[in-house]
Short mmCIF file of C-alpha atoms in Angstrom, two decimals:
data_model
loop_
_atom_site.label_atom_id
_atom_site.label_comp_id
_atom_site.label_asym_id
_atom_site.label_seq_id
_atom_site.Cartn_x
_atom_site.Cartn_y
_atom_site.Cartn_z
CA MET A 1 -156.04 124.80 138.54
CA ILE A 2 -157.41 125.56 142.55
CA SER A 3 -154.39 126.71 143.54
CA ARG A 4 -152.64 129.58 141.32
CA ASN A 5 -149.63 132.27 143.44
CA ARG A 6 -149.45 134.88 140.99
CA ARG A 7 -153.05 136.28 141.57
CA LEU A 8 -151.22 137.76 144.11
CA ARG A 9 -149.18 139.04 141.92
CA THR A 10 -151.15 140.89 139.23
CA ASN A 11 -150.90 143.65 140.16
CA ASP A 12 -148.73 146.73 143.08
CA SER A 13 -151.72 147.18 144.74
CA ILE A 14 -152.34 143.72 144.50
CA ARG A 15 -148.78 143.11 145.64
CA SER A 16 -149.20 146.15 148.67
CA LEU A 17 -151.37 144.68 150.07
CA VAL A 18 -149.66 140.91 150.58
CA ARG A 19 -146.65 142.24 151.42
CA GLU A 20 -144.47 140.38 154.20
CA THR A 21 -141.71 142.61 154.58
CA SER A 22 -141.19 146.43 154.71
CA LEU A 23 -137.78 148.76 154.99
CA THR A 24 -139.14 152.02 156.40
CA THR A 25 -136.51 154.59 157.80
CA ASN A 26 -137.33 154.34 161.22
CA ASP A 27 -135.06 150.71 159.89
CA LEU A 28 -132.20 153.18 159.35
CA VAL A 29 -128.62 153.67 161.49
CA LEU A 30 -126.08 156.45 159.74
CA PRO A 31 -122.18 155.42 160.49
CA MET A 32 -120.60 158.21 160.93
CA PHE A 33 -116.82 159.15 160.63
CA VAL A 34 -115.80 162.53 162.47
CA MET A 35 -112.55 164.15 162.80
CA GLU A 36 -110.04 166.85 164.51
CA GLY A 37 -111.45 170.28 162.96
CA ASP A 38 -113.53 173.14 161.65
CA ASN A 39 -115.72 172.72 158.79
CA LYS A 40 -113.31 170.98 158.10
CA LYS A 41 -114.57 167.35 155.67
CA GLU A 42 -112.42 164.56 153.43
CA ALA A 43 -114.80 162.28 151.10
CA ILE A 44 -113.26 158.13 151.32
CA SER A 45 -112.09 157.05 148.46
CA SER A 46 -113.16 153.87 148.71
CA MET A 47 -116.51 155.21 150.34
CA PRO A 48 -118.69 156.99 147.47
CA GLY A 49 -120.74 159.87 149.71
CA VAL A 50 -118.78 158.46 152.10
CA PHE A 51 -116.85 161.06 154.32
CA ARG A 52 -114.36 161.88 156.93
CA GLN A 53 -116.04 165.64 158.22
CA SER A 54 -115.40 167.75 161.31
CA LEU A 55 -117.92 167.52 164.46
CA ASP A 56 -119.74 171.32 163.72
CA LEU A 57 -120.12 169.43 160.07
CA THR A 58 -120.78 166.28 161.48
CA VAL A 59 -123.81 168.05 163.69
CA GLN A 60 -124.89 169.52 160.81
CA THR A 61 -125.62 166.46 158.79
CA VAL A 62 -127.12 165.27 161.66
CA LYS A 63 -130.02 168.03 161.96
CA GLU A 64 -130.45 167.15 157.47
CA ASN A 65 -130.85 162.88 157.93
CA TYR A 66 -133.30 163.50 161.14
CA ASP A 67 -135.58 165.68 158.99
CA LEU A 68 -135.69 162.59 156.30
CA GLY A 69 -136.51 160.06 159.55
CA ILE A 70 -133.14 159.05 159.89
CA LYS A 71 -132.94 158.97 164.30
CA ALA A 72 -130.31 157.22 164.80
CA VAL A 73 -126.60 157.34 164.45
CA ASN A 74 -123.47 155.43 165.39
CA LEU A 75 -120.85 157.62 165.31
CA TYR A 76 -116.31 157.04 165.31
CA MET A 77 -113.18 158.62 165.51
CA LYS A 78 -110.54 159.62 163.42
CA VAL A 79 -108.22 159.69 165.56
CA SER A 80 -104.49 162.08 165.41
CA ASP A 81 -101.97 159.91 165.70
CA ASN A 82 -100.00 161.98 168.69
CA LEU A 83 -103.05 161.14 170.53
CA LYS A 84 -102.22 157.15 171.03
CA ASP A 85 -100.94 155.00 172.32
CA ASN A 86 -101.13 151.11 173.76
CA THR A 87 -103.36 151.52 176.66
CA GLY A 88 -105.38 153.97 174.55
CA LYS A 89 -106.76 155.99 177.76
CA GLU A 90 -107.64 158.99 174.84
CA ALA A 91 -110.42 156.58 173.77
CA TRP A 92 -112.40 157.65 178.24
CA ASN A 93 -110.62 161.28 177.77
CA PRO A 94 -114.29 163.22 179.10
CA ASN A 95 -112.85 166.31 177.03
CA GLY A 96 -111.64 163.62 173.77
CA LEU A 97 -113.85 164.51 170.67
CA MET A 98 -116.03 161.62 170.55
CA GLN A 99 -116.88 162.72 174.39
CA ASN A 100 -117.44 166.41 172.72
CA THR A 101 -118.99 164.72 169.57
CA ILE A 102 -121.80 162.79 171.43
CA LYS A 103 -122.47 166.64 173.72
CA ALA A 104 -122.98 168.47 170.83
CA ILE A 105 -125.24 166.00 168.88
CA LYS A 106 -127.33 164.98 172.28
CA ASP A 107 -127.38 169.40 172.14
CA ALA A 108 -128.60 170.18 168.90
CA VAL A 109 -130.98 167.44 168.34
CA PRO A 110 -131.87 165.90 171.28
CA GLY A 111 -133.86 162.64 169.51
CA VAL A 112 -131.56 161.37 167.99
CA VAL A 113 -130.22 158.27 169.37
CA VAL A 114 -126.74 158.63 169.47
CA MET A 115 -124.35 155.03 169.44
CA PRO A 116 -121.30 155.49 170.30
CA ASP A 117 -118.38 152.52 169.32
CA VAL A 118 -116.70 150.98 171.91
CA ALA A 119 -113.59 150.06 170.76
CA LEU A 120 -109.66 150.76 171.60
CA ASP A 121 -108.76 150.51 167.02
CA PRO A 122 -108.74 154.09 166.98
CA TYR A 123 -106.95 154.82 169.63
CA SER A 124 -104.45 152.01 169.27
CA ILE A 125 -100.94 152.61 167.70
CA TYR A 126 -101.61 148.24 166.51
CA GLY A 127 -104.59 149.29 165.07
CA HIS A 128 -106.43 146.42 167.39
CA ASP A 129 -109.37 146.33 169.24
CA GLY A 130 -106.97 146.21 172.64
CA ILE A 131 -103.78 146.32 175.64
CA ILE A 132 -101.64 144.38 173.42
CA LYS A 133 -99.26 142.79 176.17
CA ASN A 134 -96.08 139.63 176.18
CA GLY A 135 -97.49 140.40 171.93
CA LYS A 136 -101.31 138.94 172.70
CA ILE A 137 -104.53 141.02 173.57
CA ASP A 138 -105.60 140.78 177.03
CA ASN A 139 -108.57 140.33 177.12
CA ASP A 140 -109.73 141.62 180.74
CA SER A 141 -107.45 144.63 180.94
CA THR A 142 -109.28 145.65 177.80
CA VAL A 143 -112.56 145.16 179.29
CA GLU A 144 -111.55 147.72 182.28
CA ALA A 145 -110.81 149.92 179.21
CA LEU A 146 -113.33 149.47 177.94
CA VAL A 147 -115.58 149.99 180.53
CA LYS A 148 -113.86 153.67 181.79
CA MET A 149 -115.04 154.34 177.83
CA GLY A 150 -118.63 153.80 177.54
CA ILE A 151 -118.65 155.33 181.22
CA SER A 152 -117.31 158.31 179.48
CA HIS A 153 -120.26 157.85 176.79
CA ALA A 154 -122.41 157.64 179.14
CA GLU A 155 -121.73 160.99 181.09
CA ALA A 156 -121.67 162.54 177.84
CA GLY A 157 -124.89 162.13 176.96
CA ALA A 158 -124.68 158.52 175.29
CA ASP A 159 -128.21 157.34 174.88
CA ILE A 160 -126.75 153.26 173.80
CA LEU A 161 -123.30 151.39 173.59
CA ALA A 162 -122.30 149.62 170.91
CA PRO A 163 -119.41 147.91 172.32
CA SER A 164 -117.52 146.02 168.76
CA ASP A 165 -114.00 144.74 170.38
CA MET A 166 -115.50 140.53 170.86
CA MET A 167 -113.85 140.66 174.13
CA ASP A 168 -115.04 137.72 175.82
CA GLY A 169 -117.64 139.25 179.05
CA ARG A 170 -117.12 142.91 178.17
CA VAL A 171 -120.74 143.10 177.67
CA ILE A 172 -121.62 141.94 181.60
CA ALA A 173 -119.13 144.33 183.00
CA MET A 174 -120.17 147.23 181.46
CA ARG A 175 -123.47 146.95 182.47
CA GLU A 176 -122.09 146.56 185.95
CA GLY A 177 -119.95 149.57 185.95
CA LEU A 178 -123.44 152.39 184.04
CA GLU A 179 -125.64 150.57 186.57
CA GLU A 180 -123.12 151.74 189.21
CA ASN A 181 -121.88 155.12 187.98
CA GLY A 182 -126.22 155.60 187.89
CA PHE A 183 -126.57 155.43 183.95
CA THR A 184 -129.50 151.94 184.60
CA ASP A 185 -131.23 154.68 181.32
CA VAL A 186 -128.76 153.43 178.85
CA GLY A 187 -128.68 150.59 176.48
CA ILE A 188 -125.99 148.14 174.93
CA LEU A 189 -126.30 146.79 171.76
CA SER A 190 -123.14 144.37 171.27
CA TYR A 191 -121.76 143.32 168.67
CA ALA A 192 -122.15 139.68 169.43
CA ALA A 193 -121.18 138.01 165.82
CA LYS A 194 -118.77 140.07 164.91
CA TYR A 195 -116.88 137.57 161.97
CA ALA A 196 -113.09 138.63 161.26
CA SER A 197 -114.41 138.85 158.35
CA ALA A 198 -112.69 140.46 154.62
CA PHE A 199 -115.30 143.23 153.98
CA TYR A 200 -113.84 145.30 156.44
CA GLY A 201 -111.12 147.45 154.39
CA PRO A 202 -112.84 150.86 153.10
CA PHE A 203 -113.73 151.13 157.24
CA ARG A 204 -110.23 150.75 158.49
CA SER A 205 -108.36 152.84 155.79
CA ALA A 206 -111.07 155.64 157.09
CA LEU A 207 -110.06 155.79 160.60
CA ASP A 208 -106.36 155.24 159.55
CA SER A 209 -106.85 151.87 162.55
CA ALA A 210 -105.99 148.65 160.02
CA PRO A 211 -104.47 145.76 163.30
CA VAL A 212 -100.37 146.51 162.24
CA ASP A 213 -97.81 143.96 160.77
CA ALA A 214 -95.48 144.26 163.02
CA GLN A 215 -93.39 141.14 164.90
CA GLU A 216 -95.04 139.24 167.43
CA ILE A 217 -98.00 141.34 167.59
CA PRO A 218 -101.68 140.10 165.79
CA ALA A 219 -102.22 141.23 162.34
CA ASP A 220 -104.88 140.76 162.15
CA LYS A 221 -108.13 140.31 164.23
CA LYS A 222 -109.07 136.38 163.26
CA THR A 223 -108.23 135.25 167.73
CA TYR A 224 -110.70 137.55 168.95
CA GLN A 225 -113.47 137.64 166.15
CA MET A 226 -114.91 135.28 164.72
CA ASP A 227 -113.94 132.25 162.32
CA PHE A 228 -116.58 132.79 158.84
CA HIS A 229 -116.54 129.47 158.92
CA ASN A 230 -118.44 128.98 161.83
CA SER A 231 -122.60 129.73 162.47
CA ARG A 232 -122.71 127.56 165.98
CA GLU A 233 -120.27 129.27 167.49
CA ALA A 234 -121.90 132.77 166.74
CA ILE A 235 -125.16 131.28 168.41
CA ASP A 236 -123.42 131.01 171.72
CA GLU A 237 -121.60 134.20 171.49
CA ALA A 238 -124.83 136.09 171.24
CA LEU A 239 -126.78 133.89 174.31
CA ARG A 240 -124.20 135.14 176.36
CA ASP A 241 -124.22 138.37 175.95
CA VAL A 242 -127.97 138.50 175.76
CA GLU A 243 -127.61 136.31 179.16
CA GLU A 244 -125.28 139.61 180.21
CA GLY A 245 -127.54 142.40 179.52
CA ALA A 246 -127.47 143.36 175.75
CA ASP A 247 -130.16 144.76 174.71
CA ILE A 248 -129.48 144.62 170.64
CA ILE A 249 -127.56 142.21 169.65
CA MET A 250 -125.80 143.06 166.41
CA ILE A 251 -124.69 140.70 163.41
CA LYS A 252 -122.24 141.57 160.79
CA PRO A 253 -121.30 141.46 158.29
CA GLY A 254 -124.62 141.55 156.91
CA MET A 255 -125.70 140.29 153.33
CA PRO A 256 -122.75 137.03 153.96
CA TYR A 257 -124.42 136.03 157.09
CA LEU A 258 -127.67 135.81 156.83
CA ASP A 259 -128.12 132.88 157.91
CA ILE A 260 -127.01 133.94 161.23
CA VAL A 261 -129.18 136.63 161.37
CA SER A 262 -131.87 133.60 160.34
CA LYS A 263 -131.22 131.40 163.13
CA ILE A 264 -130.62 133.94 165.96
CA ARG A 265 -133.50 135.62 165.34
CA GLU A 266 -135.45 132.10 166.19
CA LEU A 267 -133.61 132.33 169.45
CA ILE A 268 -134.33 135.04 171.20
CA THR A 269 -136.73 137.09 171.69
CA GLN A 270 -133.88 140.50 172.33
CA PRO A 271 -133.92 143.27 168.31
CA ILE A 272 -131.46 142.15 165.72
CA ALA A 273 -128.98 144.60 164.45
CA VAL A 274 -127.35 143.94 160.67
CA TYR A 275 -124.18 145.97 159.74
CA GLN A 276 -123.39 146.32 156.11
CA VAL A 277 -120.81 146.68 155.77
CA SER A 278 -117.80 148.84 154.02
CA GLY A 279 -116.46 146.29 151.47
CA GLU A 280 -120.21 145.84 150.61
CA TYR A 281 -121.40 149.41 150.09
CA ALA A 282 -118.47 149.92 148.34
CA MET A 283 -118.69 146.98 146.19
CA LEU A 284 -122.44 147.75 145.02
CA LYS A 285 -121.24 151.33 144.74
CA ALA A 286 -119.58 150.45 142.32
CA ALA A 287 -120.95 148.05 140.54
CA ALA A 288 -123.35 151.05 140.17
CA GLN A 289 -120.88 153.57 139.23
CA ASN A 290 -119.55 150.96 136.02
CA GLY A 291 -123.88 150.33 135.19
CA TRP A 292 -123.58 146.64 136.33
CA LEU A 293 -126.60 147.44 138.77
CA ASP A 294 -128.98 149.45 139.28
CA ASN A 295 -128.13 151.92 142.89
CA ASP A 296 -131.58 152.94 143.96
CA LYS A 297 -133.05 149.15 143.48
CA VAL A 298 -129.83 147.21 144.50
CA LEU A 299 -129.94 148.65 148.17
CA ILE A 300 -133.43 148.48 148.73
CA GLU A 301 -133.24 145.46 147.54
CA SER A 302 -130.59 144.57 150.24
CA LEU A 303 -131.84 146.45 152.97
CA THR A 304 -134.80 144.65 152.90
CA SER A 305 -133.55 141.02 152.80
CA PHE A 306 -131.87 142.00 155.90
CA LYS A 307 -135.78 143.02 157.63
CA ARG A 308 -136.53 139.57 155.66
CA ALA A 309 -133.77 137.42 157.09
CA GLY A 310 -134.88 138.88 160.50
CA ALA A 311 -133.39 142.45 161.62
CA ASP A 312 -134.67 144.92 163.46
CA MET A 313 -132.41 148.06 162.54
CA ILE A 314 -129.57 147.97 159.92
CA PHE A 315 -126.83 149.88 159.94
CA THR A 316 -125.43 151.28 156.94
CA TYR A 317 -123.40 154.15 154.97
CA ALA A 318 -126.38 154.81 152.66
CA ALA A 319 -128.90 155.17 154.80
CA PRO A 320 -129.16 159.56 153.57
CA GLU A 321 -130.11 158.17 150.33
CA VAL A 322 -132.38 155.27 151.16
CA ALA A 323 -134.07 157.84 153.30
CA LYS A 324 -134.21 159.33 150.29
CA LEU A 325 -136.17 157.10 148.25
CA LEU A 326 -138.55 155.70 151.37
CA ASN A 327 -139.90 159.14 151.25
CA GLN A 328 -140.78 159.40 147.73
#
Protein backbone atom coordinates (compact mmCIF):
# COMPACT_ATOMS: atom_id res chain seq x y z
CA MET A 1 0.00 0.00 0.00
CA ILE A 2 1.26 3.47 -0.88
CA SER A 3 -1.11 5.24 1.51
CA ARG A 4 -1.31 4.13 5.15
CA ASN A 5 -3.26 6.47 7.44
CA ARG A 6 -1.79 4.78 10.49
CA ARG A 7 1.64 6.29 9.76
CA LEU A 8 0.40 9.56 11.32
CA ARG A 9 -0.89 7.76 14.43
CA THR A 10 2.40 6.04 15.29
CA ASN A 11 3.10 7.89 18.56
CA ASP A 12 1.82 10.78 20.62
CA SER A 13 4.28 13.29 19.21
CA ILE A 14 3.19 12.60 15.62
CA ARG A 15 -0.48 12.61 16.62
CA SER A 16 0.04 16.01 18.27
CA LEU A 17 1.69 17.43 15.17
CA VAL A 18 -1.25 16.59 12.91
CA ARG A 19 -4.02 17.25 15.43
CA GLU A 20 -6.80 19.32 13.85
CA THR A 21 -8.61 20.52 16.96
CA SER A 22 -7.26 21.84 20.25
CA LEU A 23 -9.00 22.57 23.54
CA THR A 24 -7.50 25.23 25.83
CA THR A 25 -8.55 27.22 28.87
CA ASN A 26 -9.20 30.15 26.51
CA ASP A 27 -12.26 28.24 25.25
CA LEU A 28 -13.97 27.95 28.65
CA VAL A 29 -16.79 30.00 30.16
CA LEU A 30 -17.96 29.13 33.69
CA PRO A 31 -21.68 29.46 34.50
CA MET A 32 -22.20 30.46 38.16
CA PHE A 33 -25.22 30.53 40.47
CA VAL A 34 -25.37 33.42 42.95
CA MET A 35 -27.60 33.65 46.03
CA GLU A 36 -28.32 36.22 48.72
CA GLY A 37 -26.39 36.26 52.00
CA ASP A 38 -22.81 36.21 53.25
CA ASN A 39 -20.43 33.26 53.36
CA LYS A 40 -23.16 30.93 52.09
CA LYS A 41 -22.62 27.90 49.88
CA GLU A 42 -25.24 25.33 48.94
CA ALA A 43 -24.54 22.17 46.97
CA ILE A 44 -26.82 21.40 44.02
CA SER A 45 -27.59 17.72 44.47
CA SER A 46 -28.26 16.99 40.80
CA MET A 47 -25.02 18.69 39.71
CA PRO A 48 -22.08 17.22 41.70
CA GLY A 49 -19.38 19.79 42.36
CA VAL A 50 -21.63 22.77 41.52
CA PHE A 51 -22.87 25.22 44.15
CA ARG A 52 -25.06 28.22 44.75
CA GLN A 53 -22.87 30.80 46.47
CA SER A 54 -23.28 34.19 48.09
CA LEU A 55 -21.69 37.19 46.40
CA ASP A 56 -18.53 37.17 48.55
CA LEU A 57 -17.77 33.51 47.83
CA THR A 58 -18.62 34.03 44.16
CA VAL A 59 -15.96 36.73 43.86
CA GLN A 60 -13.43 34.47 45.62
CA THR A 61 -14.24 31.63 43.20
CA VAL A 62 -13.87 33.93 40.18
CA LYS A 63 -10.41 34.95 41.42
CA GLU A 64 -9.33 31.33 41.88
CA ASN A 65 -10.59 30.28 38.46
CA TYR A 66 -9.05 33.30 36.74
CA ASP A 67 -5.70 32.09 38.04
CA LEU A 68 -6.44 28.73 36.37
CA GLY A 69 -6.98 30.50 33.06
CA ILE A 70 -10.78 30.79 33.05
CA LYS A 71 -11.30 34.32 31.76
CA ALA A 72 -15.09 34.46 31.43
CA VAL A 73 -18.08 33.82 33.68
CA ASN A 74 -21.81 33.57 32.96
CA LEU A 75 -23.99 34.71 35.88
CA TYR A 76 -27.38 33.48 37.12
CA MET A 77 -29.25 34.70 40.19
CA LYS A 78 -31.25 32.69 42.74
CA VAL A 79 -33.94 35.28 43.46
CA SER A 80 -35.94 35.37 46.69
CA ASP A 81 -39.64 34.56 46.25
CA ASN A 82 -40.70 37.91 47.72
CA LEU A 83 -38.92 39.70 44.84
CA LYS A 84 -40.69 37.76 42.09
CA ASP A 85 -43.71 39.02 40.15
CA ASN A 86 -45.07 38.92 36.62
CA THR A 87 -43.19 42.01 35.41
CA GLY A 88 -39.70 40.93 36.45
CA LYS A 89 -38.95 44.46 37.63
CA GLU A 90 -36.34 43.24 40.13
CA ALA A 91 -34.26 42.28 37.09
CA TRP A 92 -33.32 45.92 36.45
CA ASN A 93 -33.01 47.04 40.06
CA PRO A 94 -29.70 49.01 40.09
CA ASN A 95 -29.03 47.60 43.56
CA GLY A 96 -30.21 44.08 42.73
CA LEU A 97 -28.17 40.95 43.34
CA MET A 98 -27.12 40.65 39.70
CA GLN A 99 -26.03 44.26 39.43
CA ASN A 100 -24.08 44.10 42.71
CA THR A 101 -22.45 40.84 41.65
CA ILE A 102 -21.29 42.29 38.34
CA LYS A 103 -19.81 45.33 40.11
CA ALA A 104 -18.04 43.22 42.74
CA ILE A 105 -16.50 40.85 40.19
CA LYS A 106 -15.27 43.65 37.92
CA ASP A 107 -13.81 45.51 40.91
CA ALA A 108 -11.98 42.40 42.14
CA VAL A 109 -10.92 40.88 38.81
CA PRO A 110 -11.06 43.59 36.12
CA GLY A 111 -9.71 41.26 33.45
CA VAL A 112 -12.49 38.70 33.69
CA VAL A 113 -15.23 38.83 31.05
CA VAL A 114 -18.61 39.05 32.79
CA MET A 115 -21.58 37.71 30.83
CA PRO A 116 -24.82 38.10 32.81
CA ASP A 117 -27.85 36.08 31.77
CA VAL A 118 -30.65 38.26 30.40
CA ALA A 119 -34.00 36.54 30.92
CA LEU A 120 -36.93 37.00 33.28
CA ASP A 121 -37.47 33.42 34.47
CA PRO A 122 -35.54 33.76 37.77
CA TYR A 123 -37.61 36.87 38.54
CA SER A 124 -40.99 35.54 37.40
CA ILE A 125 -43.64 34.07 39.69
CA TYR A 126 -44.50 31.82 36.75
CA GLY A 127 -40.96 30.67 35.96
CA HIS A 128 -41.20 31.90 32.39
CA ASP A 129 -38.71 33.95 30.41
CA GLY A 130 -41.39 36.50 29.60
CA ILE A 131 -44.33 38.49 30.91
CA ILE A 132 -47.67 36.67 30.96
CA LYS A 133 -50.68 38.38 29.40
CA ASN A 134 -54.00 36.60 28.83
CA GLY A 135 -52.41 33.23 29.50
CA LYS A 136 -49.60 33.74 26.96
CA ILE A 137 -46.01 34.96 27.01
CA ASP A 138 -46.23 38.46 25.55
CA ASN A 139 -43.27 38.99 23.24
CA ASP A 140 -43.12 42.76 22.87
CA SER A 141 -43.61 43.81 26.49
CA THR A 142 -41.03 41.19 27.44
CA VAL A 143 -38.53 42.69 24.98
CA GLU A 144 -39.02 46.10 26.59
CA ALA A 145 -38.29 44.57 29.99
CA LEU A 146 -35.22 42.75 28.68
CA VAL A 147 -33.79 46.00 27.29
CA LYS A 148 -34.14 47.60 30.73
CA MET A 149 -32.48 44.57 32.27
CA GLY A 150 -29.62 44.59 29.78
CA ILE A 151 -28.92 48.29 30.19
CA SER A 152 -28.82 47.88 33.98
CA HIS A 153 -26.23 45.12 33.52
CA ALA A 154 -24.17 47.37 31.26
CA GLU A 155 -24.34 50.17 33.81
CA ALA A 156 -23.03 47.73 36.44
CA GLY A 157 -20.03 46.90 34.26
CA ALA A 158 -21.01 43.84 32.21
CA ASP A 159 -18.84 43.11 29.19
CA ILE A 160 -21.23 40.98 27.14
CA LEU A 161 -24.99 40.54 27.58
CA ALA A 162 -26.28 37.00 27.17
CA PRO A 163 -30.03 37.08 26.38
CA SER A 164 -31.33 33.51 26.74
CA ASP A 165 -35.06 34.31 26.51
CA MET A 166 -35.73 33.49 22.82
CA MET A 167 -38.12 36.41 22.29
CA ASP A 168 -38.36 37.71 18.72
CA GLY A 169 -36.59 41.01 18.03
CA ARG A 170 -34.83 41.31 21.35
CA VAL A 171 -31.32 41.49 19.85
CA ILE A 172 -31.97 44.58 17.75
CA ALA A 173 -33.93 46.21 20.59
CA MET A 174 -31.09 45.52 23.03
CA ARG A 175 -28.45 46.73 20.57
CA GLU A 176 -30.35 49.97 19.99
CA GLY A 177 -30.84 50.44 23.74
CA LEU A 178 -27.13 49.97 24.40
CA GLU A 179 -26.16 52.37 21.61
CA GLU A 180 -28.59 55.04 22.75
CA ASN A 181 -27.20 54.85 26.29
CA GLY A 182 -23.55 55.05 25.28
CA PHE A 183 -22.65 51.38 25.76
CA THR A 184 -21.23 50.88 22.29
CA ASP A 185 -18.54 48.48 23.51
CA VAL A 186 -20.89 46.11 25.35
CA GLY A 187 -21.38 42.97 23.29
CA ILE A 188 -24.37 40.67 22.82
CA LEU A 189 -24.07 36.90 22.96
CA SER A 190 -27.43 35.80 21.60
CA TYR A 191 -28.96 32.46 22.45
CA ALA A 192 -30.02 32.14 18.83
CA ALA A 193 -30.78 28.41 18.74
CA LYS A 194 -31.98 27.51 22.22
CA TYR A 195 -34.07 24.38 22.09
CA ALA A 196 -37.00 23.38 24.32
CA SER A 197 -34.91 20.60 25.77
CA ALA A 198 -35.39 18.00 28.51
CA PHE A 199 -31.73 18.48 29.44
CA TYR A 200 -32.33 21.64 31.51
CA GLY A 201 -33.85 19.97 34.59
CA PRO A 202 -30.96 20.30 37.08
CA PHE A 203 -30.46 23.97 36.13
CA ARG A 204 -34.08 24.83 36.86
CA SER A 205 -33.93 23.16 40.25
CA ALA A 206 -30.76 25.12 41.01
CA LEU A 207 -32.55 28.44 40.44
CA ASP A 208 -36.11 27.39 41.33
CA SER A 209 -37.09 28.70 37.91
CA ALA A 210 -39.11 25.87 36.37
CA PRO A 211 -42.34 27.03 34.68
CA VAL A 212 -45.34 26.56 36.93
CA ASP A 213 -48.27 24.34 36.09
CA ALA A 214 -51.06 26.89 36.45
CA GLN A 215 -54.42 27.22 34.77
CA GLU A 216 -54.25 28.88 31.30
CA ILE A 217 -50.46 29.35 31.60
CA PRO A 218 -48.10 27.10 29.61
CA ALA A 219 -46.28 24.58 31.80
CA ASP A 220 -43.38 24.46 29.37
CA LYS A 221 -41.39 26.86 27.17
CA LYS A 222 -42.25 25.41 23.79
CA THR A 223 -43.99 28.55 22.53
CA TYR A 224 -40.67 30.43 22.49
CA GLN A 225 -37.82 27.93 22.74
CA MET A 226 -37.14 25.91 19.58
CA ASP A 227 -38.66 22.57 18.61
CA PHE A 228 -35.87 20.00 18.87
CA HIS A 229 -37.06 18.31 15.67
CA ASN A 230 -35.95 21.33 13.58
CA SER A 231 -32.62 22.41 12.13
CA ARG A 232 -33.43 24.83 9.28
CA GLU A 233 -35.25 26.99 11.82
CA ALA A 234 -32.04 27.23 13.85
CA ILE A 235 -30.19 28.56 10.82
CA ASP A 236 -32.90 31.18 10.32
CA GLU A 237 -32.71 32.22 14.00
CA ALA A 238 -28.92 32.55 13.87
CA LEU A 239 -28.88 34.57 10.65
CA ARG A 240 -31.59 36.90 11.96
CA ASP A 241 -29.69 37.54 15.18
CA VAL A 242 -26.50 38.29 13.26
CA GLU A 243 -28.43 40.81 11.14
CA GLU A 244 -29.80 42.39 14.33
CA GLY A 245 -26.33 42.95 15.76
CA ALA A 246 -25.41 39.84 17.76
CA ASP A 247 -21.64 39.58 18.27
CA ILE A 248 -21.66 35.91 19.29
CA ILE A 249 -24.20 33.17 18.56
CA MET A 250 -25.12 30.55 21.16
CA ILE A 251 -26.39 27.03 20.46
CA LYS A 252 -27.91 25.22 23.42
CA PRO A 253 -27.81 22.36 24.48
CA GLY A 254 -24.46 21.08 23.30
CA MET A 255 -23.74 17.46 22.48
CA PRO A 256 -27.22 16.51 21.16
CA TYR A 257 -27.02 19.50 18.78
CA LEU A 258 -23.56 19.21 17.23
CA ASP A 259 -25.19 19.01 13.81
CA ILE A 260 -26.65 22.48 14.39
CA VAL A 261 -23.25 23.84 15.40
CA SER A 262 -21.69 22.44 12.25
CA LYS A 263 -24.40 23.79 9.93
CA ILE A 264 -24.32 27.28 11.40
CA ARG A 265 -20.51 27.33 11.40
CA GLU A 266 -20.59 26.98 7.62
CA LEU A 267 -22.86 30.03 7.25
CA ILE A 268 -21.56 32.69 9.64
CA THR A 269 -18.20 34.19 10.50
CA GLN A 270 -19.21 35.35 13.98
CA PRO A 271 -17.95 33.35 16.98
CA ILE A 272 -20.15 30.45 18.08
CA ALA A 273 -20.72 29.48 21.70
CA VAL A 274 -22.02 26.10 22.84
CA TYR A 275 -23.49 25.27 26.25
CA GLN A 276 -22.83 21.91 27.89
CA VAL A 277 -26.06 22.16 29.85
CA SER A 278 -26.89 20.87 33.30
CA GLY A 279 -28.41 17.61 32.10
CA GLU A 280 -25.37 16.77 29.98
CA TYR A 281 -23.08 17.56 32.92
CA ALA A 282 -25.21 15.54 35.35
CA MET A 283 -25.25 12.47 33.09
CA LEU A 284 -21.48 12.45 32.70
CA LYS A 285 -20.97 12.93 36.43
CA ALA A 286 -23.44 10.19 37.37
CA ALA A 287 -21.78 7.72 35.01
CA ALA A 288 -18.34 8.63 36.32
CA GLN A 289 -19.41 8.31 39.96
CA ASN A 290 -20.72 4.82 39.20
CA GLY A 291 -17.43 3.86 37.62
CA TRP A 292 -18.97 3.45 34.16
CA LEU A 293 -16.92 6.23 32.53
CA ASP A 294 -13.57 7.87 33.16
CA ASN A 295 -14.52 11.38 34.35
CA ASP A 296 -11.44 13.21 33.08
CA LYS A 297 -11.33 11.53 29.70
CA VAL A 298 -15.03 11.96 28.87
CA LEU A 299 -14.96 15.63 29.88
CA ILE A 300 -12.06 16.40 27.57
CA GLU A 301 -13.51 14.29 24.74
CA SER A 302 -16.99 15.82 24.99
CA LEU A 303 -15.72 19.39 25.05
CA THR A 304 -13.33 18.72 22.19
CA SER A 305 -16.29 17.50 20.13
CA PHE A 306 -17.84 20.97 20.49
CA LYS A 307 -14.67 22.57 19.14
CA ARG A 308 -14.44 20.03 16.32
CA ALA A 309 -18.02 20.82 15.29
CA GLY A 310 -17.11 24.51 14.98
CA ALA A 311 -17.60 26.14 18.39
CA ASP A 312 -15.26 28.90 19.53
CA MET A 313 -16.21 28.89 23.21
CA ILE A 314 -17.84 26.43 25.60
CA PHE A 315 -20.04 27.16 28.60
CA THR A 316 -19.52 24.30 31.05
CA TYR A 317 -19.92 23.73 34.79
CA ALA A 318 -16.82 21.56 34.56
CA ALA A 319 -14.62 24.50 33.56
CA PRO A 320 -12.50 24.52 36.76
CA GLU A 321 -11.63 20.82 36.65
CA VAL A 322 -11.12 20.91 32.88
CA ALA A 323 -8.76 23.87 33.31
CA LYS A 324 -6.74 21.91 35.86
CA LEU A 325 -6.54 18.95 33.48
CA LEU A 326 -5.43 21.16 30.60
CA ASN A 327 -2.86 22.93 32.75
CA GLN A 328 -1.34 19.59 33.69
